[in-house]
Tab-separated table of C-alpha atoms in Angstrom:
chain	number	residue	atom	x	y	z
Q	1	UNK	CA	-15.639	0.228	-8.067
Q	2	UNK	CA	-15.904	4.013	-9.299
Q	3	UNK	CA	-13.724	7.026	-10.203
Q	4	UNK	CA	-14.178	9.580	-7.273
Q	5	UNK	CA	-12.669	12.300	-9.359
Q	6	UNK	CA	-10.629	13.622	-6.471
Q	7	UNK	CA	-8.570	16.928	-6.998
Q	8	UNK	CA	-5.865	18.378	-4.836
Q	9	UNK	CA	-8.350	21.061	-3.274
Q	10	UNK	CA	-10.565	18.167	-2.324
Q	11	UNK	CA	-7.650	16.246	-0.758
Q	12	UNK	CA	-7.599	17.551	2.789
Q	13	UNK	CA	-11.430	16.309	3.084
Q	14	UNK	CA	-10.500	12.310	1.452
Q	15	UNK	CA	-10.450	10.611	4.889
Q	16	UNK	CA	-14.233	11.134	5.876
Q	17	UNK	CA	-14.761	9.752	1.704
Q	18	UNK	CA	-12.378	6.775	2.711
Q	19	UNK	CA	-14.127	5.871	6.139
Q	20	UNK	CA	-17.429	4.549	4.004
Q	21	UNK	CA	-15.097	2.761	1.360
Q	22	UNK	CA	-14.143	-0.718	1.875
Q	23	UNK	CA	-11.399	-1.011	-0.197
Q	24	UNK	CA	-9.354	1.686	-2.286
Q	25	UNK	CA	-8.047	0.688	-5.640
Q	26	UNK	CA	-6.365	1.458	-8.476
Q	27	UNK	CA	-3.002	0.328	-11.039
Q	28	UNK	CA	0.087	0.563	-8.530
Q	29	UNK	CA	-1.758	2.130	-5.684
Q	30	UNK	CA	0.374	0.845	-2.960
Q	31	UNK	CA	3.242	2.075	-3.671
Q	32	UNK	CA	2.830	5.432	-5.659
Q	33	UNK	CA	-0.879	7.089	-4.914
Q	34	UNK	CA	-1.366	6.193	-1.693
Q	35	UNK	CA	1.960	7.098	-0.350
Q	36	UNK	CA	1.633	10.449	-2.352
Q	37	UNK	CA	-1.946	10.833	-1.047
Q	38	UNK	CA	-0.631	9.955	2.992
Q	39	UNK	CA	2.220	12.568	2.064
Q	40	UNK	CA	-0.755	15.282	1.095
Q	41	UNK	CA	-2.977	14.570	3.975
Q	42	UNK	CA	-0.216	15.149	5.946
Q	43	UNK	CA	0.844	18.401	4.722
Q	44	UNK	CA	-3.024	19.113	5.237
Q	45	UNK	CA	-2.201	18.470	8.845
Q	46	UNK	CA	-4.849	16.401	8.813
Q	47	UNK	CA	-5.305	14.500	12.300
Q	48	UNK	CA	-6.993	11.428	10.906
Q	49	UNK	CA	-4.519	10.345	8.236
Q	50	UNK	CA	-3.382	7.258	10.864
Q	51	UNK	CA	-7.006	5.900	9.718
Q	52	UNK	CA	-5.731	5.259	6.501
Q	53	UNK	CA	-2.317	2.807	7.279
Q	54	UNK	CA	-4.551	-0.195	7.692
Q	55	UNK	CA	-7.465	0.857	4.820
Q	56	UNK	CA	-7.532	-2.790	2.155
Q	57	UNK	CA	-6.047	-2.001	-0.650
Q	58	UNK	CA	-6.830	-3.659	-4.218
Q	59	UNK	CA	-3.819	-3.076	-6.395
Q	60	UNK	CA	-4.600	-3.824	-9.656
Q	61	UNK	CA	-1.100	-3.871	-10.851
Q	62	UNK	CA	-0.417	-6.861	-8.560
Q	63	UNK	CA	-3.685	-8.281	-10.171
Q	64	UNK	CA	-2.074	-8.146	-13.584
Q	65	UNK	CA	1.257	-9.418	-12.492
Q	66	UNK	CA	-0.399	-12.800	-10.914
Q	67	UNK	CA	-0.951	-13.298	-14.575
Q	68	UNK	CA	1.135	-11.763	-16.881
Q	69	UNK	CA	3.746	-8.950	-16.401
Q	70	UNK	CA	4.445	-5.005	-16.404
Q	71	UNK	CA	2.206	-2.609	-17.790
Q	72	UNK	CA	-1.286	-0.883	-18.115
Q	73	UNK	CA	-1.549	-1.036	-21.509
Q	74	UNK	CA	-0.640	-4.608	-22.090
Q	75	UNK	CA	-3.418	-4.956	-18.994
Q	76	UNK	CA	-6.015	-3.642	-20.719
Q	77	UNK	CA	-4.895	-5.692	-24.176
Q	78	UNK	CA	-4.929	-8.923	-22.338
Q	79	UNK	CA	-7.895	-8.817	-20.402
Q	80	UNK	CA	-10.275	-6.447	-23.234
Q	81	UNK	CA	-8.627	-6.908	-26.717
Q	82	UNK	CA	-8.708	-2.964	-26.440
Q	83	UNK	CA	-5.811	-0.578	-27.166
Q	84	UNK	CA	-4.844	2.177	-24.277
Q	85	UNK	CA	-4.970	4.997	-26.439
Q	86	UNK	CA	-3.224	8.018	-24.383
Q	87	UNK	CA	-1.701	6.362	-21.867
Q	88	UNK	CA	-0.405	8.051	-18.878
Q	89	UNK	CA	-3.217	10.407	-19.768
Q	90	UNK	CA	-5.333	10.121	-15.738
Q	91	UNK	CA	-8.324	10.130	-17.309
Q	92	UNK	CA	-7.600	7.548	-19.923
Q	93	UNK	CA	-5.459	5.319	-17.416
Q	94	UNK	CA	-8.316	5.136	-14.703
Q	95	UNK	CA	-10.723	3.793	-17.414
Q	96	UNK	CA	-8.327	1.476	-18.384
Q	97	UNK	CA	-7.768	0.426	-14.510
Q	98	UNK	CA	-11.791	0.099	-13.761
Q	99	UNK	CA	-11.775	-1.943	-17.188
Q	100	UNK	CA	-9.237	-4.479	-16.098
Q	101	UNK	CA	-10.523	-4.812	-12.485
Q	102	UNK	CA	-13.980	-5.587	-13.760
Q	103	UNK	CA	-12.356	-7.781	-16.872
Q	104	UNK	CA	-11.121	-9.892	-13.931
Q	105	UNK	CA	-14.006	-11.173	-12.696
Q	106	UNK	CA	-12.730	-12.087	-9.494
Q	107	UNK	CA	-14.248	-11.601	-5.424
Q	108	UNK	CA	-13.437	-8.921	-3.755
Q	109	UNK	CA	-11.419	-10.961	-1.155
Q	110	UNK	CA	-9.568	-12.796	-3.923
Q	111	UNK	CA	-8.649	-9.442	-5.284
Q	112	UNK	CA	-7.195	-8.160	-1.954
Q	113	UNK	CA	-5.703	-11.450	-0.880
Q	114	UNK	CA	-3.697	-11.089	-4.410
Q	115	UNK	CA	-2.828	-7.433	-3.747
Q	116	UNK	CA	-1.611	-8.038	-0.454
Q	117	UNK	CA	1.166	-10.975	-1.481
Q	118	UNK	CA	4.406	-10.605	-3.082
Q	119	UNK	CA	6.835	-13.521	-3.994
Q	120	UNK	CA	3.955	-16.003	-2.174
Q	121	UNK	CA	4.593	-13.769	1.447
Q	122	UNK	CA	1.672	-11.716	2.900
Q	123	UNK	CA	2.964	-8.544	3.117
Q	124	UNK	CA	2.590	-6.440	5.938
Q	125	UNK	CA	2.757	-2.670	4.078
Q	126	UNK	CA	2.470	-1.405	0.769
Q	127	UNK	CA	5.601	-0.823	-0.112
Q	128	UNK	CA	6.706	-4.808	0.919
Q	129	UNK	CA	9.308	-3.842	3.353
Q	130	UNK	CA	7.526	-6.343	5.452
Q	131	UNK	CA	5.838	-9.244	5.398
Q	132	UNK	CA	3.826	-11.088	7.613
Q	133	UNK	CA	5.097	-13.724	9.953
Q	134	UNK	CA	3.974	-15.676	12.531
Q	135	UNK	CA	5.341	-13.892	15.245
Q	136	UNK	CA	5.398	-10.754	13.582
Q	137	UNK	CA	6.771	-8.396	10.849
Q	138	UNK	CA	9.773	-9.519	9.278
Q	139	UNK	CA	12.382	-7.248	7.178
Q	140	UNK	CA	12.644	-7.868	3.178
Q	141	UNK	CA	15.524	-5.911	2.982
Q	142	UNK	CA	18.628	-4.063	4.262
Q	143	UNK	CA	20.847	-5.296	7.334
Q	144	UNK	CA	18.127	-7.034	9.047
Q	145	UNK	CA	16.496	-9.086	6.272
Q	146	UNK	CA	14.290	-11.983	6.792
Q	147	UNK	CA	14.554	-10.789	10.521
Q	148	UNK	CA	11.597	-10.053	12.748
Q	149	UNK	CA	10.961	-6.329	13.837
Q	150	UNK	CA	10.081	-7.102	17.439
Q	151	UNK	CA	13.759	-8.756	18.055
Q	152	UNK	CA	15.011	-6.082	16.116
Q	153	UNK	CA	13.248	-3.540	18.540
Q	154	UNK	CA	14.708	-4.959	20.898
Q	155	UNK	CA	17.762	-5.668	20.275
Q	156	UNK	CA	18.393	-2.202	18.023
Q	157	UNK	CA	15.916	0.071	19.065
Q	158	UNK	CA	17.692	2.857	17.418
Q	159	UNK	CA	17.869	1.056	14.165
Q	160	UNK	CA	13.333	1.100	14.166
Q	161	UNK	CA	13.457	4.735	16.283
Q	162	UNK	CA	15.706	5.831	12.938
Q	163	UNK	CA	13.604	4.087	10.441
Q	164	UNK	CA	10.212	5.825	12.125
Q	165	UNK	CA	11.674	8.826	11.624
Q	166	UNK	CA	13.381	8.335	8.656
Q	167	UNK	CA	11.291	10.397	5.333
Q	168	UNK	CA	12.789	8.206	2.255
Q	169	UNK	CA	10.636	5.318	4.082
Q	170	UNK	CA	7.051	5.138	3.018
Q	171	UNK	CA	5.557	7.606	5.191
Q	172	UNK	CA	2.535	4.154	5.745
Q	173	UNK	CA	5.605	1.376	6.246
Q	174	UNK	CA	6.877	4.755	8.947
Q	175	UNK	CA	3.336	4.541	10.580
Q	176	UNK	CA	2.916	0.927	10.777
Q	177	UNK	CA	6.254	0.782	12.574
Q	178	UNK	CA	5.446	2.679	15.355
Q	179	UNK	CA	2.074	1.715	15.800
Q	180	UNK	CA	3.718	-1.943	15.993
Q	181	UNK	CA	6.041	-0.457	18.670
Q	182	UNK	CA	3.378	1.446	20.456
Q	183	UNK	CA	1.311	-2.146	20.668
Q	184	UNK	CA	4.747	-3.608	21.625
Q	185	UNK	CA	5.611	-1.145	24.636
Q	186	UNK	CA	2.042	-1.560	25.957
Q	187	UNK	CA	2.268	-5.089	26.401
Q	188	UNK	CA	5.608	-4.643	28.015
């Protein structure tokens, strides 16, 4: 794991940097800088920001919070005995991230197999609006909870058309979606 030092000039260009990665991670990754970084690439207009819905993801947050709760500093204390001095500071957070990755000692595929559960439930995106189930995605929240997309498609295909299309979802949970849809239709 390394800091790629990435700056908002060099974020149009990420994707071809991503394709030889095999995993991206960082502290709360899912659901803030990779969401803010899908957002960028597609201001960019960048064609190949679809490669990145299904990139692995180690979250080191979720790391921590298999063991103890809530926050980077307390992260680093647990795992080092050292003090986050400047925190919130990126510099001084992504040190403390690589510290308590490597502090955890653990496999790469334990790491993402961690990172990708919530609540004991494989989720299906980042942001946990789905998780996996055996015939499919299945809502965590809203109307439709603990129901499974296809039926909802279905049954409601203006509810998913409206949530594809909707910007205040995750623009990744937004591409997933209709990339399930698309894989839906063609078996139809």
């Amino acid at each position: 794991i390394r800091d790629i030092g990435v700056t908002g000039v060099q974020t149009c260009a990420l994707p071809i940097y991503i394709e030889s990665c095999d995993f991206l991670s960082g502290y709360k990754i899912a659901t803030f800088d990779i969401p803010v970084l899908i957002n960028e690439l597609m201001r960019c207009d960048n064609k190949r920001v679809s490669e990145l819905i299904d990139v692995e993801v180690i979250d080191v947050y979720k790391l921590y919070l298999h063991d103890c709760p809530r926050t980077l500093k307390n992260a680093l204390a647990h795992y080092t005995g050292e003090e986050l001095i400047n925190a919130h500071n990126a510099s001084a957070d992504v040190s403390a991230t690589i510290k308590v990755y490597d502090a955890r000692n653990l496999t790469t595929e334990d790491a993402l197999k961690i990172s990708k559960t919530s609540n004991g439930k494989i989720l299906y995106d980042w942001a946990g609006k789905f998780y996996d189930g055996a015939t499919g995605p299945i809502f965590t929240f809203g109307k439709y909870i603990n129901q499974n997309l296809c039926d909802i498609y279905k049954s409601d295909p203006q509810y998913t058309k409206w949530m594809v299309n909707n910007e205040e979802f995750p623009t990744q949970t937004r591409l997933l979606i209709a990339k399930y849809i698309r894989e839906l239709n063609q078996k139809i």
